[in-house]
Amino acid sequence: TSKQVLERVLRELQPLCTTEQEFLEEFFQLSQDAADLQVLEVSVRRTISSRGHLPPHFIPFFFFLRLEEPVTWLLSEIFSCLEPELRGFLDVCNKFHPFGCLQVLVTLNDSVFEMWGSSSALPSSFLNTVLGNMLLLAKSSFNKCIGTLCKEIEEAKMPSKMKGGILPSVSRFEEFVGFSEEMFRTARRRGELDKAYLRLASSVFSSINSLSSANLKVNTDMVMMENFYHVHCFLCQKKIDCLEGKKREAKERYSEHMEKYVIKYLGQPLEKLNHFFEGVKARVAQGVKEEEVSFQLAYSKQELRKVIEKYPGKEVKRALETLYKKIHKYLSPEENLLPVVWHAVEQEFIRQYQEFEDLIQRCYAGSGITMDFTMEDLLSYFNSITLSK
């Protein structure tokens, strides 16, 4: 792979430069310490003063004495084509794979880390400078790649025939994370990757949120619930420290949309009864005394009996079965969200039932009016539906 080739190139560069440096230091006597170099320079100057000019064989030596880093300068001249060639090679690596810039970044990061952390590292700054420049170039390419990917995710068009399931932007994010984690599995540093993850996760969340304005053929809250749930499960599996906040946010968002989804669809089995008691609660909120609600024409005892008669136990059970089938039809089987959503439906249905019973006791006390089914009946309906599926 391009990564392996780049690793080999970098491995061979250091001994090559080290050997060349050792030769230069020995040949030009550049390994002397500062005191020795000062003595040598004084000697050269005395020669100039006594002879009036500098002998030809002293010219290169005196020139290098005047350089602050003569070895670095010489290596730069000898290997002048190294940096341009490396730049060209990095371009090829970046084009070899959609995320090639990530491979380059990891390889250069590790190489520079090992060189700077090694006790045998070159005293000369030449190779450090070259690889440092290449690392900056790799970071720039990586940031451009992430910026392009974020834009691609945020501007992704919704599939025209989409009826639910996981969005392409979520799948794209997972693909990148999976590849990146494999690349960085043994990496020494991952600061750039963590920053990229946060940018991409924000773009994915923005992409999911944009569904609220999309013209979907199915319930928007359901699709948003599924996708945030999918992201949450994925992040739980990956255990990436920098994305812990996003994982919690994903859980909050899927819970929020599941609640909206459940409440919207739960109004259907008891729609008229639910509408009736919403009106009762509105009258009480407006200041009507609870014991006087039944004297309101639209909320009289007779009207309540009429609404309750529309929901005998058998009809409620049948309506719940229909609701279960509808939820089962549209939820993605891959996410296995059906048990979770159906349990939430049961809890919300029980809460509504208890609220209706409480309102009857408070606003229609002594009327003898009751629902056609009991709490035990309701629990048995849910239990039989769950076991039969």
Tab-separated table of C-alpha atoms in Angstrom:
chain	number	residue	atom	x	y	z
A	1	THR	CA	0.000	0.000	0.000
A	2	SER	CA	0.977	3.668	-0.269
A	3	LYS	CA	1.290	3.765	3.528
A	4	GLN	CA	3.837	0.958	3.516
A	5	VAL	CA	5.830	2.607	0.728
A	6	LEU	CA	5.873	5.920	2.587
A	7	GLU	CA	6.971	4.179	5.801
A	8	ARG	CA	9.846	2.532	3.921
A	9	VAL	CA	10.919	5.836	2.360
A	10	LEU	CA	10.966	7.556	5.745
A	11	ARG	CA	12.828	4.662	7.372
A	12	GLU	CA	15.585	4.860	4.766
A	13	LEU	CA	15.912	8.636	4.842
A	14	GLN	CA	17.296	8.954	8.363
A	15	PRO	CA	20.290	6.571	8.018
A	16	LEU	CA	21.051	8.108	4.623
A	17	CYS	CA	21.164	11.629	6.056
A	18	THR	CA	23.021	10.440	9.146
A	19	THR	CA	25.753	8.806	7.058
A	20	GLU	CA	26.089	11.884	4.880
A	21	GLN	CA	26.232	14.143	7.926
A	22	GLU	CA	28.949	12.058	9.575
A	23	PHE	CA	31.045	12.241	6.407
A	24	LEU	CA	30.627	16.026	6.148
A	25	GLU	CA	31.532	16.577	9.770
A	26	GLU	CA	34.668	14.469	9.457
A	27	PHE	CA	35.780	15.776	6.059
A	28	PHE	CA	35.270	19.451	6.882
A	29	GLN	CA	36.212	19.032	10.550
A	30	LEU	CA	32.768	20.332	11.587
A	31	SER	CA	32.385	18.077	14.594
A	32	GLN	CA	34.600	20.302	16.738
A	33	ASP	CA	33.110	21.922	19.787
A	34	ALA	CA	32.667	25.688	20.010
A	35	ALA	CA	36.058	26.331	21.709
A	36	ASP	CA	37.966	24.338	19.083
A	37	LEU	CA	36.145	26.109	16.258
A	38	GLN	CA	37.027	29.478	17.764
A	39	VAL	CA	40.742	28.501	17.961
A	40	LEU	CA	40.621	27.323	14.351
A	41	GLU	CA	39.010	30.571	13.199
A	42	VAL	CA	41.657	32.630	15.015
A	43	SER	CA	44.340	30.540	13.274
A	44	VAL	CA	42.739	31.174	9.902
A	45	ARG	CA	42.546	34.896	10.533
A	46	ARG	CA	46.263	34.976	11.497
A	47	THR	CA	47.084	33.235	8.249
A	48	ILE	CA	45.110	35.863	6.329
A	49	SER	CA	46.852	38.664	8.220
A	50	SER	CA	50.374	37.291	7.658
A	51	ARG	CA	49.925	36.350	4.002
A	52	GLY	CA	47.566	39.103	2.933
A	53	HIS	CA	45.158	36.602	1.404
A	54	LEU	CA	43.491	33.270	2.151
A	55	PRO	CA	45.085	30.169	0.568
A	56	PRO	CA	42.665	28.447	-1.851
A	57	HIS	CA	42.386	25.281	0.236
A	58	PHE	CA	41.221	27.374	3.223
A	59	ILE	CA	38.337	29.035	1.398
A	60	PRO	CA	35.659	26.287	1.836
A	61	PHE	CA	36.799	25.649	5.390
A	62	PHE	CA	36.625	29.319	6.396
A	63	PHE	CA	33.266	29.725	4.671
A	64	PHE	CA	31.723	26.877	6.684
A	65	LEU	CA	33.167	28.276	9.898
A	66	ARG	CA	31.131	31.431	9.323
A	67	LEU	CA	27.853	29.481	8.961
A	68	GLU	CA	25.800	28.949	12.095
A	69	GLU	CA	24.766	25.457	10.937
A	70	PRO	CA	27.174	24.429	8.178
A	71	VAL	CA	26.019	20.787	8.188
A	72	THR	CA	22.409	21.776	7.683
A	73	TRP	CA	23.384	24.099	4.841
A	74	LEU	CA	25.429	21.412	3.107
A	75	LEU	CA	22.705	18.785	3.492
A	76	SER	CA	20.177	21.237	2.089
A	77	GLU	CA	22.378	21.712	-0.982
A	78	ILE	CA	23.078	18.007	-1.447
A	79	PHE	CA	19.442	16.954	-0.944
A	80	SER	CA	17.848	20.005	-2.584
A	81	CYS	CA	15.436	17.809	-4.543
A	82	LEU	CA	14.271	15.859	-1.465
A	83	GLU	CA	11.446	18.126	-0.331
A	84	PRO	CA	9.922	18.646	-3.824
A	85	GLU	CA	10.084	14.895	-4.440
A	86	LEU	CA	8.426	14.146	-1.098
A	87	ARG	CA	5.672	16.659	-1.848
A	88	GLY	CA	4.997	14.961	-5.156
A	89	PHE	CA	4.969	11.545	-3.513
A	90	LEU	CA	2.507	12.720	-0.826
A	91	ASP	CA	0.189	13.988	-3.573
A	92	VAL	CA	0.204	10.513	-5.129
A	93	CYS	CA	-0.536	8.899	-1.732
A	94	ASN	CA	-3.452	11.285	-1.138
A	95	LYS	CA	-4.988	10.404	-4.506
A	96	PHE	CA	-4.475	6.655	-4.090
A	97	HIS	CA	-7.314	6.302	-1.516
A	98	PRO	CA	-10.326	8.532	-0.659
A	99	PHE	CA	-8.844	8.942	2.829
A	100	GLY	CA	-5.201	8.696	1.713
A	101	CYS	CA	-4.392	11.968	3.487
A	102	LEU	CA	-5.201	10.197	6.750
A	103	GLN	CA	-2.678	7.445	6.019
A	104	VAL	CA	-0.045	10.062	5.195
A	105	LEU	CA	-0.785	12.025	8.377
A	106	VAL	CA	-0.479	8.971	10.629
A	107	THR	CA	2.766	7.815	8.984
A	108	LEU	CA	4.426	11.240	9.150
A	109	ASN	CA	3.201	11.852	12.703
A	110	ASP	CA	4.724	8.588	13.896
A	111	SER	CA	7.954	9.127	11.978
A	112	VAL	CA	8.492	12.639	13.355
A	113	PHE	CA	7.522	11.514	16.856
A	114	GLU	CA	10.056	8.677	16.759
A	115	MET	CA	12.794	10.921	15.368
A	116	TRP	CA	12.288	13.716	17.896
A	117	GLY	CA	11.919	11.253	20.746
A	118	SER	CA	14.951	9.157	19.837
A	119	SER	CA	18.249	9.598	21.675
A	120	SER	CA	20.029	8.887	18.388
A	121	ALA	CA	18.203	11.650	16.545
A	122	LEU	CA	20.234	13.836	14.205
A	123	PRO	CA	21.804	16.868	15.869
A	124	SER	CA	21.308	18.585	12.519
A	125	SER	CA	17.895	20.148	11.949
A	126	PHE	CA	17.851	19.413	8.217
A	127	LEU	CA	15.742	16.239	8.167
A	128	ASN	CA	13.632	17.488	11.058
A	129	THR	CA	12.837	20.602	9.056
A	130	VAL	CA	11.988	18.669	5.900
A	131	LEU	CA	9.721	16.205	7.710
A	132	GLY	CA	8.207	19.034	9.747
A	133	ASN	CA	7.253	20.783	6.505
A	134	MET	CA	5.798	17.541	5.159
A	135	LEU	CA	3.797	17.086	8.360
A	136	LEU	CA	2.340	20.592	8.021
A	137	LEU	CA	1.426	19.773	4.422
A	138	ALA	CA	-0.214	16.504	5.529
A	139	LYS	CA	-2.246	18.319	8.211
A	140	SER	CA	-3.386	20.892	5.660
A	141	SER	CA	-4.490	18.146	3.223
A	142	PHE	CA	-6.279	16.322	6.034
A	143	ASN	CA	-8.148	19.467	7.135
A	144	LYS	CA	-9.231	20.120	3.542
A	145	CYS	CA	-10.462	16.526	3.271
A	146	ILE	CA	-12.479	16.878	6.489
A	147	GLY	CA	-13.931	20.202	5.338
A	148	THR	CA	-15.036	18.630	2.048
A	149	LEU	CA	-16.539	15.639	3.873
A	150	CYS	CA	-18.436	17.896	6.309
A	151	LYS	CA	-19.891	19.851	3.404
A	152	GLU	CA	-20.814	16.633	1.609
A	153	ILE	CA	-22.617	15.350	4.716
A	154	GLU	CA	-24.480	18.602	5.418
A	155	GLU	CA	-25.569	19.116	1.810
A	156	ALA	CA	-26.506	15.485	1.123
A	157	LYS	CA	-29.818	15.214	-0.698
A	158	MET	CA	-32.497	13.001	0.773
A	159	PRO	CA	-33.184	9.904	-1.352
A	160	SER	CA	-36.329	10.693	-3.359
A	161	LYS	CA	-38.017	7.397	-2.438
A	162	MET	CA	-36.768	7.214	1.130
A	163	LYS	CA	-39.301	5.586	3.457
A	164	GLY	CA	-37.068	5.292	6.505
A	165	GLY	CA	-33.849	3.694	7.599
A	166	ILE	CA	-30.330	4.994	8.083
A	167	LEU	CA	-29.324	8.144	6.212
A	168	PRO	CA	-26.374	8.110	3.775
A	169	SER	CA	-24.682	10.839	5.850
A	170	VAL	CA	-24.712	8.595	8.930
A	171	SER	CA	-23.284	5.675	6.950
A	172	ARG	CA	-20.580	7.963	5.527
A	173	PHE	CA	-19.599	9.060	9.045
A	174	GLU	CA	-19.390	5.442	10.188
A	175	GLU	CA	-17.222	4.561	7.193
A	176	PHE	CA	-14.772	7.330	8.011
A	177	VAL	CA	-14.620	6.499	11.726
A	178	GLY	CA	-14.100	2.800	11.013
A	179	PHE	CA	-11.238	3.508	8.608
A	180	SER	CA	-9.687	6.155	10.883
A	181	GLU	CA	-9.741	3.996	14.003
A	182	GLU	CA	-7.956	1.244	12.106
A	183	MET	CA	-5.331	3.723	10.861
A	184	PHE	CA	-4.812	5.249	14.318
A	185	ARG	CA	-4.912	1.938	16.185
A	186	THR	CA	-1.190	2.132	17.015
A	187	ALA	CA	-0.652	5.869	16.399
A	188	ARG	CA	1.306	7.899	18.962
A	189	ARG	CA	-0.841	11.033	18.595
A	190	ARG	CA	-4.422	11.622	17.461
A	191	GLY	CA	-5.158	15.277	18.200
A	192	GLU	CA	-6.051	16.119	14.579
A	193	LEU	CA	-8.334	13.093	14.327
A	194	ASP	CA	-10.256	13.993	17.496
A	195	LYS	CA	-10.870	17.516	16.183
A	196	ALA	CA	-12.040	16.039	12.876
A	197	TYR	CA	-14.434	13.676	14.674
A	198	LEU	CA	-16.106	16.569	16.490
A	199	ARG	CA	-16.524	18.524	13.234
A	200	LEU	CA	-17.952	15.515	11.409
A	201	ALA	CA	-20.295	14.535	14.244
A	202	SER	CA	-21.721	18.076	14.292
A	203	SER	CA	-22.273	17.872	10.525
A	204	VAL	CA	-24.027	14.497	10.885
A	205	PHE	CA	-26.329	15.842	13.603
A	206	SER	CA	-27.088	18.850	11.408
A	207	SER	CA	-27.901	16.496	8.527
A	208	ILE	CA	-30.332	14.497	10.677
A	209	ASN	CA	-31.946	17.675	12.019
A	210	SER	CA	-32.568	18.877	8.460
A	211	LEU	CA	-35.105	16.054	8.115
A	212	SER	CA	-37.588	18.226	10.015
A	213	SER	CA	-38.013	20.284	6.841
A	214	ALA	CA	-37.846	17.322	4.450
A	215	ASN	CA	-40.908	16.009	2.630
A	216	LEU	CA	-40.712	12.375	3.747
A	217	LYS	CA	-43.305	9.739	2.985
A	218	VAL	CA	-43.134	8.487	6.569
A	219	ASN	CA	-43.125	10.066	10.009
A	220	THR	CA	-40.137	12.400	10.333
A	221	ASP	CA	-39.770	11.779	14.072
A	222	MET	CA	-39.459	8.057	13.383
A	223	VAL	CA	-36.572	8.537	10.924
A	224	MET	CA	-34.819	11.002	13.231
A	225	MET	CA	-35.313	8.639	16.174
A	226	GLU	CA	-33.814	5.725	14.235
A	227	ASN	CA	-30.791	7.673	13.035
A	228	PHE	CA	-29.928	9.224	16.394
A	229	TYR	CA	-30.391	5.800	17.988
A	230	HIS	CA	-28.076	4.284	15.367
A	231	VAL	CA	-25.414	6.955	15.996
A	232	HIS	CA	-25.695	6.412	19.765
A	233	CYS	CA	-25.245	2.630	19.439
A	234	PHE	CA	-22.311	3.117	17.061
A	235	LEU	CA	-20.537	5.504	19.452
A	236	CYS	CA	-21.192	3.162	22.376
A	237	GLN	CA	-19.490	0.421	20.409
A	238	LYS	CA	-16.469	2.518	19.368
A	239	LYS	CA	-15.827	4.109	22.808
A	240	ILE	CA	-14.109	7.233	21.478
A	241	ASP	CA	-13.318	9.598	24.351
A	242	CYS	CA	-13.682	12.870	22.447
A	243	LEU	CA	-17.183	11.856	21.265
A	244	GLU	CA	-18.655	11.084	24.710
A	245	GLY	CA	-20.565	14.365	24.639
A	246	LYS	CA	-21.961	13.582	21.183
A	247	LYS	CA	-22.949	10.113	22.372
A	248	ARG	CA	-24.987	11.605	25.228
A	249	GLU	CA	-26.524	14.144	22.863
A	250	ALA	CA	-27.510	11.390	20.420
A	251	LYS	CA	-29.243	9.506	23.250
A	252	GLU	CA	-31.154	12.622	24.300
A	253	ARG	CA	-32.220	13.294	20.730
A	254	TYR	CA	-33.441	9.764	19.956
A	255	SER	CA	-35.369	9.724	23.267
A	256	GLU	CA	-36.926	13.082	22.421
A	257	HIS	CA	-38.064	11.981	18.957
A	258	MET	CA	-39.258	8.604	20.208
A	259	GLU	CA	-41.499	10.412	22.684
A	260	LYS	CA	-42.890	12.641	19.920
A	261	TYR	CA	-43.388	9.631	17.651
A	262	VAL	CA	-45.153	7.605	20.327
A	263	ILE	CA	-47.453	10.444	21.419
A	264	LYS	CA	-48.436	11.243	17.831
A	265	TYR	CA	-49.328	7.662	16.936
A	266	LEU	CA	-50.829	6.860	20.298
A	267	GLY	CA	-53.588	9.374	19.715
A	268	GLN	CA	-55.015	7.110	17.021
A	269	PRO	CA	-56.300	4.136	19.094
A	270	LEU	CA	-58.154	6.484	21.502
A	271	GLU	CA	-58.249	9.593	19.340
A	272	LYS	CA	-61.746	10.869	20.209
A	273	LEU	CA	-61.407	9.969	23.878
A	274	ASN	CA	-58.050	11.721	23.983
A	275	HIS	CA	-59.511	14.789	22.280
A	276	PHE	CA	-62.429	14.855	24.743
A	277	PHE	CA	-60.196	14.837	27.824
A	278	GLU	CA	-57.831	17.408	26.295
A	279	GLY	CA	-60.887	19.677	26.224
A	280	VAL	CA	-61.702	18.849	29.858
A	281	LYS	CA	-58.156	19.751	30.930
A	282	ALA	CA	-58.343	22.999	28.928
A	283	ARG	CA	-61.561	24.041	30.743
A	284	VAL	CA	-60.006	23.360	34.143
A	285	ALA	CA	-56.906	25.317	33.110
A	286	GLN	CA	-59.174	28.232	32.154
A	287	GLY	CA	-60.602	28.328	35.676
A	288	VAL	CA	-63.697	26.116	35.464
A	289	LYS	CA	-64.103	24.179	38.719
A	290	GLU	CA	-63.647	20.432	38.314
A	291	GLU	CA	-67.090	19.618	39.740
A	292	GLU	CA	-68.690	22.041	37.237
A	293	VAL	CA	-67.047	20.696	34.081
A	294	SER	CA	-69.860	18.205	33.545
A	295	PHE	CA	-72.279	21.139	33.219
A	296	GLN	CA	-70.445	22.312	30.111
A	297	LEU	CA	-72.559	21.235	27.158
A	298	ALA	CA	-69.664	19.769	25.140
A	299	TYR	CA	-68.311	17.945	28.208
A	300	SER	CA	-71.459	16.706	29.869
A	301	LYS	CA	-71.843	13.235	31.350
A	302	GLN	CA	-73.936	12.244	28.358
A	303	GLU	CA	-71.210	13.341	25.916
A	304	LEU	CA	-68.602	11.449	27.907
A	305	ARG	CA	-70.697	8.250	27.795
A	306	LYS	CA	-71.060	8.626	24.012
A	307	VAL	CA	-67.294	8.871	23.554
A	308	ILE	CA	-66.557	5.956	25.911
A	309	GLU	CA	-69.054	3.770	24.032
A	310	LYS	CA	-66.963	4.186	20.911
A	311	TYR	CA	-64.065	2.350	22.622
A	312	PRO	CA	-65.127	-1.066	23.870
A	313	GLY	CA	-62.283	-3.322	24.997
A	314	LYS	CA	-62.314	-5.442	21.822
A	315	GLU	CA	-62.006	-2.364	19.613
A	316	VAL	CA	-59.137	-0.990	21.682
A	317	LYS	CA	-57.257	-4.272	21.395
A	318	ARG	CA	-57.841	-4.354	17.635
A	319	ALA	CA	-56.635	-0.759	17.322
A	320	LEU	CA	-53.472	-1.611	19.264
A	321	GLU	CA	-52.818	-4.580	16.988
A	322	THR	CA	-53.156	-2.310	13.952
A	323	LEU	CA	-50.800	0.208	15.529
A	324	TYR	CA	-48.231	-2.521	16.243
A	325	LYS	CA	-48.330	-3.681	12.613
A	326	LYS	CA	-47.902	-0.132	11.366
A	327	ILE	CA	-44.895	0.527	13.594
A	328	HIS	CA	-43.415	-2.853	12.631
A	329	LYS	CA	-43.846	-2.054	8.940
A	330	TYR	CA	-41.946	1.225	8.961
A	331	LEU	CA	-39.231	0.681	11.560
A	332	SER	CA	-35.934	-0.616	10.181
A	333	PRO	CA	-35.426	-4.234	11.288
A	334	GLU	CA	-31.653	-3.681	11.447
A	335	GLU	CA	-31.980	-1.324	14.401
A	336	ASN	CA	-34.190	-3.700	16.438
A	337	LEU	CA	-36.044	-0.691	17.820
A	338	LEU	CA	-39.476	-2.301	17.746
A	339	PRO	CA	-39.347	-3.704	21.324
A	340	VAL	CA	-38.085	-0.362	22.636
A	341	VAL	CA	-40.727	1.685	20.830
A	342	TRP	CA	-43.540	-0.735	21.672
A	343	HIS	CA	-42.609	-0.640	25.364
A	344	ALA	CA	-42.692	3.182	25.187
A	345	VAL	CA	-46.136	2.955	23.554
A	346	GLU	CA	-47.346	0.723	26.391
A	347	GLN	CA	-46.014	3.089	29.072
A	348	GLU	CA	-47.592	6.128	27.419
A	349	PHE	CA	-50.898	4.303	26.905
A	350	ILE	CA	-50.983	3.329	30.576
A	351	ARG	CA	-50.189	6.920	31.568
A	352	GLN	CA	-53.062	8.211	29.424
A	353	TYR	CA	-55.452	5.624	30.789
A	354	GLN	CA	-54.604	6.558	34.375
A	355	GLU	CA	-55.010	10.237	33.516
A	356	PHE	CA	-58.458	9.602	31.995
A	357	GLU	CA	-59.552	7.597	35.028
A	358	ASP	CA	-58.323	10.356	37.321
A	359	LEU	CA	-60.208	13.038	35.384
A	360	ILE	CA	-63.412	10.965	35.524
A	361	GLN	CA	-63.062	10.627	39.303
A	362	ARG	CA	-62.430	14.349	39.778
A	363	CYS	CA	-64.767	15.904	37.215
A	364	TYR	CA	-67.557	13.285	37.049
A	365	ALA	CA	-67.583	12.064	40.670
A	366	GLY	CA	-70.582	9.897	41.598
A	367	SER	CA	-71.645	9.472	37.966
A	368	GLY	CA	-70.745	5.799	37.895
A	369	ILE	CA	-69.058	6.331	34.513
A	370	THR	CA	-66.065	4.064	33.856
A	371	MET	CA	-64.001	3.014	30.895
A	372	ASP	CA	-65.128	-0.151	29.136
A	373	PHE	CA	-61.772	-1.823	29.894
A	374	THR	CA	-59.694	-1.999	33.074
A	375	MET	CA	-55.980	-1.627	33.661
A	376	GLU	CA	-55.705	-5.435	33.852
A	377	ASP	CA	-57.435	-5.694	30.468
A	378	LEU	CA	-55.052	-3.142	28.993
A	379	LEU	CA	-51.967	-4.983	30.236
A	380	SER	CA	-53.309	-8.249	28.847
A	381	TYR	CA	-53.840	-6.601	25.416
A	382	PHE	CA	-50.200	-5.516	25.233
A	383	ASN	CA	-48.958	-8.835	26.576
A	384	SER	CA	-50.905	-10.880	24.028
A	385	ILE	CA	-49.804	-8.636	21.116
A	386	THR	CA	-46.134	-8.878	22.134
A	387	LEU	CA	-46.235	-12.657	22.592
A	388	SER	CA	-48.057	-13.301	19.325
A	389	LYS	CA	-45.482	-11.449	17.209
